[in-house]
Amino acid sequence: MDGKLLELIERLEREHSLSVDEYEYLIVNKTDEAQALLAEKASAVSRRIYGNEIFLRGIVEFSNICKNDCYYCGIRRSNANLERYRLSPDEIFRCCEEGYELGLRTFVLQSGEDPYYTDDILADLVSKIHGRFPDCAITLSLGERSRESYQRLFDAGANRYLLRHETADKAHYEKLHPAEMSFDNRMHCLQVLREIGYDVGAGFMVGSPYQTTRTLAEDLKFLEDFKPEMCGIGPFIPHKDTPFRDVPAGTLDWTLYFLSIIRLIHPPVLLPATTALGTIDPRGREKGVEAGANVIMPNLSPTEVREQYKLYNDKICTGDESAQCRHCLDLRMSTIGYQIVTDRGDIRKEVI
Ligand code: SAM
């Protein structure tokens, strides 16, 4: 292997830090051999901290109504070919009950930015879930809101918040979003969430339109600096009703490469093998775990609405019942020597 590449990989493993130029070198000079070495080191780090345990997060996609118009996203407001839905707080609560029965101890409530769900409605819902399932973590993924709103939901019992930064490069961000959306505000929201006390999830799509080796290197440096507790990365997959319908999807290989690098940058990070990764390859999630991921997010949404929360083409598991997903994942993980556990799955910052 190229001596410099090897030196960078070893330094990353030891120091968890490289310069932006060095991250870019790692990306530009990717080889199969480097990828295999990174995966070996990353999965060893993950095993040292989390053993062979895989944490589940049950995701309830409760509304596909969105006021935003992100150019890559299937539920963007300009997509007129989509039947829109909203689940009531009672329906969302019932999804959590079903998830609890299936052994899930983290619920992720995710939606488009739907103004219907006011702070009053959401705070009531969060405190009801928290009251009924005090042993569970509540993760929100509702997009950009005010500090007051984030604070209120935290006070109601939410513990974690997923808000992918999408890209750490402002000019790139502006090519993926309309002018009314702001890179600075997205980054500000991440800071605010951290200040309030949430465990915060950042992340980006691999292979998003206009992404370059430089923007990716900036993403890695951002993750190194911010050290999010969670990091969601999955391939960009085009959606037929978006302006990026003809852009090719990100690849399995590149996504695995970044999963391994991110595990080495921030060893305790909770790193999902995403549904998008399972969509581009039938064994994508297993391969993600073997590359250093330690979280899987099965869907708890009612089967009737799953088809309508399609952020991208051909999303998997939209026809399955939650129980089927749970059992399928048990089997998939046991075939590669991992075990799904009934656990909140908090970050283990102390074990490095
Ligand atoms: N509205 C909330 C937000 O903005 O964070 C949560 C829902 S949003 C749909 C969740 C994530 O889906 C986004 O952060 C984005 O990275 C991902 N996503 C959207 N369109 C995608 C696509 N075409 N391919 C892969 N991931 C996509």
XYZ file of C-alpha atoms and ligand atoms in Angstrom:
379
model
C 0.000 0.000 0.000
C 1.041 3.600 -0.650
C 3.180 4.498 2.392
C 1.460 7.804 3.001
C -1.977 6.184 2.936
C -0.903 3.607 5.501
C 0.631 6.287 7.709
C -2.593 8.335 7.604
C -4.761 5.333 8.478
C -2.516 4.443 11.419
C -2.459 8.031 12.636
C -6.243 8.280 12.340
C -6.593 5.148 14.453
C -4.185 6.519 17.075
C -5.046 10.205 17.192
C -8.579 10.389 15.728
C -7.595 13.475 13.808
C -6.248 14.480 10.386
C -6.145 17.767 8.498
C -8.704 18.490 5.758
C -5.967 17.894 3.162
C -5.146 14.561 4.739
C -8.784 13.479 4.785
C -8.936 14.408 1.121
C -5.827 12.308 0.456
C -7.565 9.344 2.102
C -10.549 9.833 -0.198
C -8.715 10.503 -3.473
C -6.351 7.563 -2.970
C -8.910 4.979 -1.841
C -7.953 1.411 -2.735
C -9.554 -1.929 -1.917
C -6.653 -2.670 0.367
C -7.045 0.603 2.281
C -10.760 -0.022 2.552
C -10.237 -3.522 3.967
C -7.714 -2.214 6.502
C -10.008 0.619 7.602
C -12.933 -1.790 7.984
C -10.830 -4.176 10.064
C -9.684 -1.380 12.377
C -13.156 0.198 12.587
C -14.971 -3.009 13.426
C -12.325 -3.828 16.050
C -12.906 -0.413 17.658
C -16.658 -0.908 17.580
C -16.318 -4.379 19.134
C -14.018 -3.032 21.840
C -16.623 -0.467 22.889
C -19.924 -2.187 22.099
C -18.969 -5.887 21.876
C -21.052 -7.742 19.332
C -24.193 -5.866 20.360
C -26.294 -4.003 17.833
C -28.699 -1.344 19.068
C -32.097 -0.851 17.497
C -34.006 2.403 17.102
C -37.662 2.054 16.154
C -38.495 4.828 13.744
C -41.985 6.261 13.392
C -42.264 8.388 10.260
C -45.305 10.281 11.391
C -45.840 12.906 8.675
C -44.644 13.296 5.109
C -45.869 16.881 4.933
C -42.958 19.270 4.617
C -42.666 23.019 4.182
C -39.155 22.651 2.789
C -38.155 21.983 -0.784
C -34.781 20.210 -0.569
C -33.900 19.319 -4.155
C -32.949 15.727 -3.320
C -35.858 14.677 -1.118
C -38.953 12.766 -2.204
C -41.231 14.442 0.361
C -40.259 18.000 -0.687
C -43.225 20.352 -0.835
C -43.109 20.661 -4.649
C -43.686 16.954 -5.162
C -47.318 16.936 -6.262
C -47.277 13.190 -7.027
C -47.317 12.185 -3.411
C -50.267 11.354 -1.222
C -49.619 13.195 2.025
C -50.404 11.821 5.489
C -50.163 12.717 9.119
C -50.444 10.330 12.054
C -52.339 11.527 15.103
C -50.535 11.588 18.461
C -52.545 8.499 19.460
C -51.424 6.638 16.358
C -47.805 7.591 17.015
C -48.145 6.427 20.616
C -49.556 3.076 19.470
C -46.520 2.577 17.203
C -44.306 3.057 20.265
C -46.387 0.545 22.243
C -45.926 -1.987 19.478
C -42.202 -1.219 19.372
C -41.869 -1.693 23.110
C -43.474 -5.120 22.845
C -40.896 -5.983 20.199
C -38.044 -5.090 22.559
C -37.230 -1.614 21.246
C -35.986 0.846 23.855
C -35.414 3.873 21.639
C -38.155 5.519 19.620
C -37.277 7.919 16.830
C -40.076 10.275 15.850
C -39.285 11.614 12.387
C -41.240 13.778 9.971
C -41.084 16.434 7.327
C -41.165 19.970 8.701
C -44.904 19.937 9.234
C -46.232 23.061 10.996
C -49.310 21.141 12.179
C -47.222 19.637 14.992
C -46.962 22.577 17.324
C -44.843 22.595 20.443
C -48.002 21.951 22.488
C -48.913 18.833 20.527
C -45.367 17.476 20.466
C -44.557 18.231 24.102
C -47.749 16.432 25.176
C -46.856 13.450 23.027
C -43.248 13.291 24.208
C -44.256 13.490 27.865
C -46.885 10.797 27.352
C -44.325 8.456 25.768
C -41.773 9.314 28.438
C -44.326 8.708 31.215
C -45.419 5.354 29.815
C -41.933 4.104 28.866
C -39.489 5.721 31.299
C -36.843 3.126 30.410
C -36.772 4.259 26.761
C -34.887 7.003 24.970
C -36.900 9.387 22.813
C -35.161 10.670 19.719
C -36.630 13.450 17.618
C -35.893 14.176 13.964
C -38.163 17.043 13.048
C -35.778 19.390 11.277
C -35.042 22.984 12.200
C -37.019 24.543 15.049
C -36.461 27.395 17.497
C -34.335 27.132 20.636
C -37.508 27.475 22.714
C -39.103 24.596 20.882
C -36.061 22.323 21.248
C -35.885 23.241 24.934
C -39.551 22.513 25.541
C -39.319 19.104 23.908
C -36.188 18.309 25.895
C -37.957 19.322 29.107
C -40.867 17.082 28.116
C -38.519 14.078 28.028
C -36.804 13.917 24.636
C -33.149 12.873 24.929
C -31.689 12.793 21.442
C -32.080 14.739 18.197
C -31.093 13.756 14.670
C -30.377 16.642 12.327
C -27.996 15.735 9.538
C -25.797 18.672 8.630
C -26.113 17.397 4.993
C -22.793 19.001 3.988
C -20.221 21.059 5.861
C -19.593 23.231 2.802
C -21.857 26.246 2.523
C -21.598 26.560 -1.274
C -22.444 22.863 -1.618
C -25.374 23.240 0.780
C -26.724 26.001 -1.430
C -26.691 23.702 -4.462
C -28.803 21.127 -2.631
C -31.366 23.504 -1.164
C -33.420 26.491 -2.310
C -32.316 29.985 -1.298
C -34.836 30.201 1.550
C -32.952 27.453 3.406
C -29.868 28.392 5.374
C -26.658 26.484 5.980
C -25.848 28.778 8.897
C -29.157 28.080 10.560
C -28.753 24.316 10.207
C -25.334 24.505 11.851
C -26.714 26.858 14.504
C -29.490 24.374 15.299
C -26.891 21.644 15.886
C -25.081 23.913 18.368
C -28.296 24.831 20.147
C -29.316 21.182 20.470
C -25.953 20.393 22.012
C -26.162 23.346 24.423
C -29.591 22.232 25.599
C -28.204 18.815 26.456
C -29.489 16.541 23.703
C -27.332 13.760 22.337
C -27.009 15.068 18.801
C -26.866 13.279 15.458
C -25.271 14.888 12.399
C -24.562 13.266 9.043
C -24.627 13.465 5.279
C -25.500 11.553 2.135
C -22.680 9.822 0.290
C -22.734 10.678 -3.401
C -25.049 13.670 -3.121
C -25.163 15.878 -6.222
C -22.208 18.307 -6.533
C -20.336 16.568 -3.717
C -16.558 16.569 -4.216
C -13.604 14.969 -2.481
C -13.075 18.391 -0.877
C -16.600 18.732 0.518
C -16.347 15.179 1.855
C -13.039 15.986 3.545
C -14.744 19.012 5.109
C -17.564 16.753 6.322
C -15.038 14.516 8.038
C -13.287 17.486 9.669
C -16.636 18.810 10.842
C -17.448 15.444 12.436
C -14.028 15.386 14.080
C -14.587 18.864 15.550
C -18.247 18.526 16.527
C -18.089 14.922 17.727
C -21.791 14.173 17.376
C -23.065 11.352 19.579
C -24.765 9.859 16.485
C -23.876 10.070 12.835
C -26.277 9.145 10.031
C -24.593 8.528 6.730
C -26.147 6.660 3.859
C -25.985 6.776 0.092
C -27.863 9.463 -1.790
C -30.537 7.678 -3.829
C -32.406 9.636 -6.505
C -36.159 10.059 -6.278
C -38.131 10.118 -9.498
C -40.098 13.266 -8.604
C -37.170 15.524 -7.704
C -34.838 17.716 -9.789
C -32.043 15.186 -9.084
C -33.996 12.235 -10.524
C -31.242 11.441 -13.047
C -28.254 11.748 -10.728
C -26.721 8.320 -10.017
C -26.987 6.931 -6.492
C -24.057 6.923 -4.080
C -22.365 3.535 -3.878
C -22.137 0.836 -1.266
C -18.364 0.884 -1.413
C -17.991 4.571 -0.721
C -20.557 4.479 2.083
C -18.706 1.624 3.778
C -15.438 3.503 3.401
C -16.888 6.542 5.190
C -18.510 4.453 7.925
C -15.100 3.003 8.769
C -13.361 6.382 8.716
C -16.030 7.945 10.934
C -15.740 5.111 13.481
C -12.016 5.846 13.723
C -12.528 9.620 13.938
C -14.939 9.317 16.859
C -14.722 5.792 18.329
C -17.840 5.806 20.553
C -20.145 7.352 17.919
C -23.484 5.584 17.459
C -23.374 4.766 13.788
C -26.359 3.343 11.947
C -26.230 1.013 8.997
C -29.040 2.928 7.304
C -32.127 1.819 5.426
C -30.699 3.581 2.357
C -27.649 1.305 2.583
C -29.969 -1.713 2.749
C -31.780 -0.337 -0.291
C -28.770 -0.183 -2.617
C -27.518 -3.645 -1.622
C -29.501 -6.588 -0.247
C -26.797 -7.144 2.393
C -26.005 -3.440 2.792
C -26.818 -3.281 6.490
C -24.773 -6.386 7.316
C -21.846 -4.948 5.371
C -22.331 -1.630 7.191
C -21.985 -3.390 10.546
C -18.881 -5.193 9.312
C -17.459 -1.780 8.338
C -17.987 -0.354 11.849
C -21.682 0.534 12.232
C -23.489 -0.551 15.424
C -27.075 0.679 15.075
C -30.048 -0.316 12.916
C -33.286 1.611 12.643
C -36.252 -0.634 11.864
C -39.464 0.999 10.790
C -42.372 1.148 13.244
C -44.693 3.205 11.034
C -48.073 1.650 10.209
C -47.725 -0.415 7.012
C -50.485 1.641 5.297
C -48.369 4.811 5.242
C -44.869 3.437 4.701
C -45.042 3.692 0.920
C -45.731 7.412 1.270
C -42.582 8.179 3.251
C -40.364 7.524 0.321
C -37.447 9.901 0.425
C -35.883 8.016 -2.506
C -36.736 5.280 -5.039
C -37.169 1.595 -4.076
C -36.960 2.041 -0.287
C -36.932 -1.374 1.429
C -39.258 -2.831 4.075
C -42.246 -0.670 3.124
C -44.527 -3.739 2.934
C -43.467 -5.406 6.167
C -45.060 -5.370 9.587
C -42.861 -4.082 12.406
C -42.597 -7.554 13.927
C -41.387 -8.972 10.604
C -38.669 -6.297 10.441
C -37.545 -7.095 13.968
C -37.203 -10.816 13.295
C -35.562 -10.312 9.929
C -32.918 -8.108 11.568
C -32.273 -10.643 14.353
C -31.542 -13.219 11.716
C -29.440 -10.951 9.533
C -27.228 -9.904 12.437
C -26.789 -13.407 13.841
C -25.519 -14.635 10.468
C -22.563 -12.230 10.781
C -21.839 -12.913 14.467
C -23.678 -9.940 15.975
C -26.601 -9.846 18.330
C -29.485 -7.428 18.592
C -30.083 -6.318 22.176
C -33.002 -4.874 24.111
C -31.284 -1.756 25.384
C -31.588 2.040 25.154
C -28.211 1.938 23.470
C -26.650 5.054 24.965
C -23.254 6.265 23.811
C -20.324 4.829 25.786
C -17.942 7.768 25.821
C -15.978 6.386 28.724
C -14.803 3.181 26.982
C -12.150 4.323 24.525
N -37.168 16.868 8.158
C -36.161 16.342 9.012
C -34.782 16.895 8.638
O -34.709 17.713 7.732
O -33.820 16.579 9.308
C -36.122 14.829 9.028
C -36.557 14.100 7.807
S -35.394 14.165 6.439
C -36.362 13.472 5.185
C -34.227 12.905 6.904
C -32.985 12.732 6.041
O -33.306 12.037 4.849
C -32.309 13.955 5.536
O -31.476 14.493 6.510
C -31.551 13.470 4.289
O -30.153 13.344 4.519
C -32.191 12.112 4.007
N -32.635 12.043 2.597
C -33.519 12.855 1.981
N -33.598 12.556 0.662
C -32.740 11.535 0.436
C -32.351 10.815 -0.718
N -32.850 11.108 -1.914
N -31.425 9.826 -0.588
C -30.918 9.527 0.626
N -31.235 10.185 1.751
C -32.136 11.190 1.679
